[in-house]
Each structure stands twice: as structure tokens, then as C-alpha cells.
Coordinates of C-alpha atoms and ligand atoms in Angstrom, one line a residue:
M488 CA 136.4 100.9 82.6
Q489 CA 136.7 102.1 86.2
K490 CA 133.9 103.9 87.9
S491 CA 135.7 106.6 90.4
F492 CA 132.7 107.0 93.0
L493 CA 134.6 105.9 96.2
P494 CA 132.5 102.8 97.9
S495 CA 133.0 102.0 102.0
F496 CA 134.4 98.6 101.8
I497 CA 137.5 100.2 99.6
L498 CA 138.6 102.6 102.1
A499 CA 139.5 99.0 104.1
L500 CA 141.7 98.3 100.4
L501 CA 143.1 101.9 100.7
L502 CA 144.6 101.3 103.9
L503 CA 146.1 98.1 102.6
C504 CA 147.7 100.1 99.2
V505 CA 151.1 100.3 100.4
P506 CA 153.1 103.0 97.8
S507 CA 156.3 102.2 96.8
H508 CA 158.3 105.8 97.9
A509 CA 161.2 107.6 97.5
A510 CA 162.5 110.4 98.4
E511 CA 161.1 111.1 101.1
D512 CA 157.7 110.4 100.4
H513 CA 157.2 112.8 98.8
D514 CA 157.9 110.5 95.0
F515 CA 155.1 107.8 94.6
S516 CA 155.2 105.3 91.5
F517 CA 152.5 102.3 91.3
K518 CA 151.3 99.9 88.7
V519 CA 148.0 99.2 87.7
S520 CA 146.7 95.7 88.9
R521 CA 143.3 94.2 87.9
G522 CA 140.7 96.5 89.7
D523 CA 142.8 99.1 90.0
A524 CA 141.2 102.9 90.0
F525 CA 143.3 105.8 89.9
Y526 CA 141.8 107.5 93.4
K527 CA 143.2 104.4 95.0
F528 CA 146.6 105.3 94.5
F529 CA 145.5 109.5 94.7
F530 CA 144.3 108.7 97.9
S531 CA 147.0 106.5 99.3
T532 CA 149.6 109.4 98.7
G533 CA 147.0 111.8 101.3
L534 CA 145.9 114.2 98.9
S535 CA 142.1 114.9 99.3
G536 CA 138.7 113.6 97.8
D537 CA 138.3 118.3 96.8
L538 CA 141.8 118.1 94.6
L539 CA 140.8 115.1 93.1
N540 CA 137.0 116.4 91.8
K541 CA 139.2 119.3 90.5
L542 CA 141.4 117.7 89.1
M543 CA 139.1 115.4 87.0
S544 CA 136.7 118.3 85.8
S545 CA 140.6 120.3 85.0
D546 CA 140.4 119.4 81.6
K547 CA 138.8 116.2 79.9
R548 CA 142.2 114.9 79.6
A549 CA 142.0 114.2 82.7
Q550 CA 139.8 111.3 82.0
R551 CA 142.2 109.0 80.2
L552 CA 143.5 108.1 84.1
N553 CA 140.3 106.6 85.1
N554 CA 140.8 104.5 82.1
I555 CA 143.3 102.0 83.2
Y556 CA 144.5 98.5 82.5
P557 CA 147.2 96.2 83.7
G558 CA 150.6 96.8 84.0
D559 CA 149.5 100.8 83.4
R560 CA 151.7 102.6 85.6
F561 CA 151.8 106.2 87.7
R562 CA 153.8 108.7 89.2
I563 CA 152.1 111.1 91.5
I564 CA 155.7 113.2 93.1
L565 CA 154.6 115.8 95.2
N566 CA 155.1 118.7 96.8
D567 CA 158.0 119.2 100.4
D568 CA 154.6 120.3 102.0
H569 CA 153.0 117.4 100.4
S570 CA 150.8 119.4 97.9
L571 CA 150.5 118.2 94.7
K572 CA 153.0 118.9 92.5
Q573 CA 153.1 116.3 89.6
I574 CA 151.4 113.4 88.2
V575 CA 153.0 111.4 85.3
F576 CA 150.2 108.7 84.0
S577 CA 151.9 106.0 81.3
P578 CA 149.9 103.5 79.5
L579 CA 151.6 100.9 78.8
N580 CA 150.7 100.7 74.9
D581 CA 150.3 104.8 75.1
N582 CA 153.1 107.7 75.8
P583 CA 153.1 109.1 78.9
L584 CA 150.9 112.1 80.0
N585 CA 151.8 115.0 82.0
I586 CA 149.9 116.9 84.0
Y587 CA 151.6 119.5 86.6
Y588 CA 149.5 121.8 89.1
D589 CA 151.0 125.0 90.7
G590 CA 148.8 124.7 92.9
R591 CA 145.6 126.7 90.8
D592 CA 146.2 125.2 87.5
F593 CA 146.3 122.2 86.6
T594 CA 148.6 122.3 82.8
Y595 CA 148.5 119.5 80.6
E596 CA 151.6 117.5 78.5
K597 CA 152.2 114.5 76.4
K598 CA 155.7 113.9 75.4
D599 CA 156.6 111.2 73.3
A600 CA 158.5 108.6 74.1
R601 CA 158.6 106.9 70.5
A602 CA 160.5 110.2 70.0
E603 CA 163.0 109.9 72.9
S604 CA 163.8 105.9 72.5
A605 CA 165.5 104.1 70.4
L606 CA 163.8 100.6 71.0
T607 CA 161.1 99.7 68.3
Y608 CA 159.0 97.2 70.0
T609 CA 155.2 95.2 68.8
I610 CA 152.5 95.2 71.5
V611 CA 150.0 92.0 71.3
N612 CA 147.0 93.4 72.9
I613 CA 145.3 89.6 73.3
Q614 CA 142.0 90.3 72.1
K615 CA 141.1 86.3 70.8
S616 CA 144.1 84.1 70.6
L617 CA 148.1 84.8 70.6
N618 CA 147.9 83.4 66.8
Y619 CA 145.1 85.7 65.7
D620 CA 146.2 88.1 67.2
A621 CA 150.2 87.8 66.8
K622 CA 149.3 87.8 62.8
K623 CA 146.8 90.6 63.7
A624 CA 149.9 93.0 65.0
G625 CA 152.1 91.9 62.1
V626 CA 154.4 89.5 64.5
D627 CA 155.3 86.7 61.3
A628 CA 154.9 82.2 61.9
E629 CA 158.3 81.9 63.2
V630 CA 158.7 84.4 65.9
I631 CA 155.2 83.1 67.2
K632 CA 155.3 79.8 67.2
M633 CA 158.9 80.8 69.5
M634 CA 156.6 82.7 71.7
V635 CA 154.7 79.2 72.8
D636 CA 157.7 77.4 72.5
H637 CA 159.1 79.6 75.0
F638 CA 156.0 80.8 77.3
S639 CA 154.6 77.1 77.8
W640 CA 156.8 76.3 80.3
E641 CA 155.5 78.7 82.5
M642 CA 151.7 79.4 81.0
D643 CA 148.8 77.3 79.6
F644 CA 147.9 79.2 77.0
S645 CA 143.8 77.2 76.8
R646 CA 144.2 78.3 80.6
D647 CA 145.8 81.1 82.0
L648 CA 145.6 84.0 78.7
R649 CA 143.3 86.4 79.2
K650 CA 141.4 88.9 77.3
G651 CA 143.4 91.9 77.9
D652 CA 147.5 90.8 78.8
R653 CA 149.8 91.6 76.6
F654 CA 153.1 90.2 75.0
V655 CA 155.6 92.9 73.9
L656 CA 158.6 91.8 71.2
S657 CA 161.3 94.4 71.8
W658 CA 163.6 94.3 67.8
N659 CA 167.3 95.1 67.1
G660 CA 167.1 94.4 63.8
D661 CA 167.3 90.4 63.6
K662 CA 164.4 88.4 62.0
T663 CA 163.8 87.4 66.0
P664 CA 163.2 89.6 68.7
E665 CA 165.9 91.0 71.5
A666 CA 162.8 90.5 73.9
M667 CA 160.0 88.6 74.8
I668 CA 157.9 89.3 77.5
Y669 CA 154.5 89.1 78.6
V670 CA 152.5 90.9 81.1
G671 CA 149.2 89.4 82.2
D672 CA 147.2 90.1 85.4
R673 CA 148.8 88.5 87.8
K674 CA 152.4 88.1 86.3
T675 CA 155.1 89.3 84.5
I676 CA 157.5 87.2 82.1
A677 CA 160.3 88.5 80.5
L678 CA 162.3 86.7 78.3
F679 CA 166.7 88.9 76.5
S680 CA 167.8 86.9 74.3
H681 CA 172.0 86.3 75.0
K682 CA 174.1 84.9 72.6
D683 CA 176.2 81.7 74.0
S684 CA 179.8 81.1 72.7
K685 CA 178.7 79.3 69.0
G686 CA 177.0 82.2 68.5
I687 CA 173.6 80.5 68.8
K688 CA 170.8 83.1 70.5
K689 CA 169.0 82.6 73.2
Y690 CA 166.1 83.4 75.5
H691 CA 166.9 83.9 79.0
L692 CA 164.9 85.0 82.4
S693 CA 166.4 88.2 84.7
N694 CA 168.0 85.6 86.7
G695 CA 170.4 84.7 83.4
F696 CA 168.6 80.9 83.3
T697 CA 166.5 79.6 80.2
I698 CA 162.8 79.1 80.0
N699 CA 163.1 75.2 80.0
D700 CA 164.2 72.8 82.7
T701 CA 166.7 70.0 82.7
F702 CA 164.9 66.3 82.7
T703 CA 166.0 64.1 85.6
F704 CA 166.5 60.7 83.4
A705 CA 163.8 58.6 85.9
P706 CA 161.1 60.0 87.2
V707 CA 161.7 57.0 90.2
K708 CA 163.8 55.5 92.0
Y709 CA 163.9 51.5 90.4
S710 CA 165.8 48.5 90.6
R711 CA 166.5 47.9 87.0
I712 CA 164.6 49.3 83.8
S713 CA 162.3 45.4 82.8
S714 CA 161.6 46.3 79.9
G715 CA 163.2 49.3 77.5
F716 CA 161.5 51.0 74.1
S717 CA 161.4 48.3 71.8
K718 CA 159.4 48.7 67.9
R719 CA 158.6 44.7 68.9
R720 CA 157.8 42.9 71.8
W721 CA 156.2 39.8 73.1
H722 CA 153.4 41.2 75.1
P723 CA 152.5 37.7 77.8
K724 CA 149.0 39.4 78.6
L725 CA 147.8 39.9 74.9
K726 CA 149.6 37.1 73.4
T727 CA 151.5 38.8 70.1
Y728 CA 153.7 41.0 69.7
R729 CA 153.5 44.7 70.0
P730 CA 155.4 47.8 70.5
H731 CA 156.8 49.1 73.6
R732 CA 157.2 52.9 72.7
G733 CA 157.8 53.3 77.0
T734 CA 160.7 52.8 79.4
D735 CA 159.8 50.1 82.1
F736 CA 161.2 51.4 85.4
A737 CA 161.0 47.8 88.1
A738 CA 160.3 48.9 91.5
P739 CA 157.9 48.0 94.6
T740 CA 154.5 48.7 94.8
G741 CA 154.3 52.4 96.6
T742 CA 157.2 53.7 95.2
P743 CA 156.8 57.5 94.9
V744 CA 156.7 58.7 91.3
Y745 CA 158.1 62.5 91.1
A746 CA 158.2 65.1 88.1
P747 CA 161.3 64.7 86.1
A748 CA 161.2 68.5 85.2
K749 CA 158.5 71.2 85.7
G750 CA 155.0 71.3 83.5
L751 CA 151.0 71.3 83.2
V752 CA 149.4 67.9 84.7
K753 CA 147.5 67.5 81.4
Y754 CA 145.8 64.0 82.0
V755 CA 144.4 62.7 85.0
A756 CA 141.9 59.1 84.5
T757 CA 142.0 54.8 85.0
L758 CA 142.5 53.6 81.7
S759 CA 142.7 50.0 80.5
G760 CA 144.8 49.1 79.4
Y761 CA 147.0 52.4 81.5
G762 CA 145.3 51.7 85.0
N763 CA 146.3 55.0 86.5
V764 CA 148.1 57.4 84.5
I765 CA 149.2 60.8 84.5
Y766 CA 150.4 63.1 81.3
L767 CA 152.7 66.4 82.0
K768 CA 153.0 68.5 79.3
H769 CA 156.1 70.2 80.3
G770 CA 157.1 73.5 76.6
S771 CA 154.8 73.3 73.7
E772 CA 155.7 69.8 72.6
L773 CA 157.1 67.2 74.6
V774 CA 154.3 65.4 77.0
T775 CA 155.7 63.1 79.2
V776 CA 152.7 59.6 80.6
Y777 CA 153.6 57.7 83.5
A778 CA 151.1 54.7 84.2
H779 CA 150.3 51.5 85.6
L780 CA 149.8 53.8 89.2
S781 CA 148.0 52.9 92.5
K782 CA 148.3 56.1 93.3
F783 CA 147.4 59.7 93.1
A784 CA 149.4 62.3 94.7
K785 CA 146.5 63.8 97.3
G786 CA 144.9 67.3 95.1
L787 CA 146.7 66.4 91.6
K788 CA 144.5 67.3 88.5
S789 CA 144.4 68.3 85.1
G790 CA 145.8 72.3 85.0
N791 CA 148.0 71.9 88.4
R792 CA 151.4 73.3 87.7
V793 CA 154.0 70.6 89.2
K794 CA 157.4 71.5 90.0
K795 CA 160.0 69.2 89.1
G796 CA 160.8 66.9 92.0
E797 CA 157.2 67.2 93.1
L798 CA 155.2 63.7 94.0
I799 CA 153.4 63.1 91.7
G800 CA 152.4 59.4 92.2
Y801 CA 153.2 55.7 93.3
V802 CA 153.5 53.5 91.5
G803 CA 151.6 50.2 91.6
S804 CA 149.8 47.2 88.9
T805 CA 147.1 49.1 87.9
G806 CA 146.0 48.3 84.2
M807 CA 147.5 45.9 81.9
S808 CA 150.2 45.2 83.8
T809 CA 152.1 42.0 85.0
G810 CA 153.8 43.3 88.0
P811 CA 154.4 46.3 90.0
H812 CA 156.7 48.9 87.9
L813 CA 156.1 52.3 86.3
H814 CA 156.1 52.2 83.0
Y815 CA 157.1 55.6 81.6
E816 CA 156.7 57.4 78.3
I817 CA 158.1 60.5 76.2
R818 CA 156.6 62.2 73.5
I819 CA 157.6 65.5 71.6
N820 CA 154.5 66.3 69.0
G821 CA 152.6 62.8 70.0
V822 CA 156.0 60.7 69.0
H823 CA 157.3 58.3 71.1
K824 CA 160.6 58.5 72.3
D825 CA 163.0 56.4 73.7
A826 CA 163.9 57.7 77.4
E827 CA 167.1 55.6 77.3
K828 CA 168.8 58.0 74.3
I829 CA 167.0 61.2 74.0
R830 CA 169.8 64.1 74.8
L831 CA 166.4 66.5 75.5
D832 CA 167.5 69.7 76.0
K833 CA 169.1 71.3 78.7
R834 CA 168.3 74.3 80.5
S835 CA 171.4 76.8 80.0
A836 CA 172.5 80.1 81.7
V837 CA 174.3 83.4 80.6
P838 CA 178.1 83.0 81.4
N839 CA 178.7 84.4 85.0
S840 CA 181.5 87.3 83.4
E841 CA 178.4 88.4 81.2
M842 CA 175.6 88.4 83.5
P843 CA 176.2 92.2 84.5
S844 CA 176.1 93.2 81.0
F845 CA 173.5 91.0 80.3
Q846 CA 170.9 92.3 83.0
K847 CA 172.3 96.2 82.5
R848 CA 170.3 95.9 78.9
A849 CA 168.0 93.7 80.8
K850 CA 166.8 96.8 82.6
R851 CA 167.5 98.9 80.3
I852 CA 164.5 97.6 77.7
L853 CA 162.4 97.0 80.5
F854 CA 162.3 100.4 81.1
E855 CA 162.2 101.4 77.8
L856 CA 159.2 99.8 77.7
N857 CA 157.6 100.8 80.5
I858 CA 157.2 97.3 81.9
K859 CA 158.3 96.9 85.9
Ligands
ZN1704 ZN1 155.3 49.8 79.2

């Protein structure tokens, strides 16, 4: 709920509030972020407090303007003499409200956007969790899983998802959505379906790329693989056969270790067996492990996001180790995989020849859903 008083410190904010405009400063567009209030937008166009009071007391429907949420949008249109002509309030999950001003009276008109739009869509308004709220909105389990699998590449559902965030799914008759869009306070992540040459449907960002990342084979510059993945290996320290569920890259102590793909730091710890160890999470199912490190990268802690190629630590021989090397693991849903054999999905792109139509469709969907 936004309040409509005007504390003096807000005045400083107003000066920073630069509206996007077209047509000689007569048409202003705004998108609401957390903490925004309608009066901020109103005043930034140069309109007066008297007019705002008049507007607010003109009709009880005007109170809707004080009840705004991130992702909602406003247009304020002025006449040539900079007097008010029209306000268009477009809430994310409701029909637009038009308010016209003729210099004396305000006229209200609510348009039914759904009647004019061919697009069908589902809005998942986050109150508890994606799983809970999506089910409540009628989204089936398979689609919810798809959403988690995709968006986990760019967000941690346990940390980043906030009450009031939204997911918007648009449909074109298939069982799976045509677009999946996350609208949060700080960012919007929009994914659009595209069928590849084999007819397989994938979701791409508007730049054409899928949201996942391609893994580099080794997270370190190594001299050789000193021990591969095996179910049974002689352990010289424990003097017994044990499975080796990772790949050992031999490299001198202090050799930098880099994230092989973008991900989230899940765990940074010192354990008896692994020594100094880092766990990275990539998407919803994939975890990579880096053990026996001499040091962690400065400032690295759980909850950090890392980019592909970002320094995370240095090779060492901490924990149960016979000499300097990186012990590297890939786990999918907790199951250890052989890094030398596994074929991980690569990031793929919409072919150049199809980009214009792909981007045109993406733009149309965002426009119809009123998402910037
Ligand atoms: Zn190992």
C-alpha cells in the first residue's frame, strides 16, 4: 500500500526520477518498482499538487492509483501547453484504467484488455512458493518443473523469490507455454518457446540464447588426469578399495580453479575428507564439487552467483589427499557422473535467419502482457 503524503526527502528522489518520454515531453511512461508511489510519477511530469488533490478527490476509483505494485505501468499524456490530458494506469494483472481530463472534470474508463487480446495467459502471484502458488493458479506439475528447471539458472528459488513476485505464462494451445516470464522487483526474465530444426521446443531469452550454460570440460589448467571416475579404486591412505566418484586433475598448488559454467555457490567449507571444498549449483539438478583446495577465492561465500570462467579457488592438497590436485565431481540430482563421459546440454541459440520473427513474436507477447 502506497501512501500519498510527500516527505521532504522524497523531493530529492523526484529530481532523480527521469521519465522515459516521446513526442516532445508530452507522453511519459513509467514502470513501477518496489517503493514507488503514483505521486512521484505525477510530479515528475511537472503537474501540480493541487491537480493531484483534485484528481484524488474526483472519484473513488482514483484510490486505485495509490495501490500499485512492481510491474504495474503508467502513461501520463499532456497537452501542448503541458496541462494534463490523460492518465493510463495498466496494472500487471488487471485491465487498464483510463482517466481523461478536459481541464475541468475527470472521466474514468476501464477497458477490457482481454477482450481485445488474442493471448491467453496465467499469472502466478507468489504468496508462499512457486509450487504452491502455481498449483493454485491451475498450472500442472510438469510445467511447474519446467519453470524451476529453467529459471534456476538465473535465480535461487529459496533466496531470490519474494512475496509479490509474479510468473506469467502465455499459451497458444500447447500443453507447454509459449512464453514463461518471471517479473520480480529487481529483474524480469522472459523466455520464449522456439522449435529447432528437429521440431524440439526449447525456451530462449530474447537475445536468442537458451538460459542454460555450456560447461567447459575442466575447471582448471591441468597437466594430466591423475585418477578418473571409477567404481573401484585402491585408496593408498585408507588401504582399501573404494569408488572414486570424481575426476582428479593434477596441477601444482596455487593453480587457479574457475567455474566451468555460471552457477550459484551452495556451500564453501572445510571437511575432513574433501579438505577445502566448494559446491556450485547450476540450474535445478546439476551440482559440481571442487575438493582439496589450498584457498578459496577472496570473498567467495554461499549464496554468491558466479559467472562461467570466474575464479573460485586454488588447487591444493587439503583433506584426505596424497598430493596437489583438483578433485572434481559432477552430480545430477545427487547421482555422481563421469566428467570425462557425460554429455551435458549446451547453450543453444535461435538461428540468425529466424531471429527477426522470433524477436518480433517475443516483443508482441511482452506488449500484450504489458511487461517491459
Ligand atoms: Zn579424487
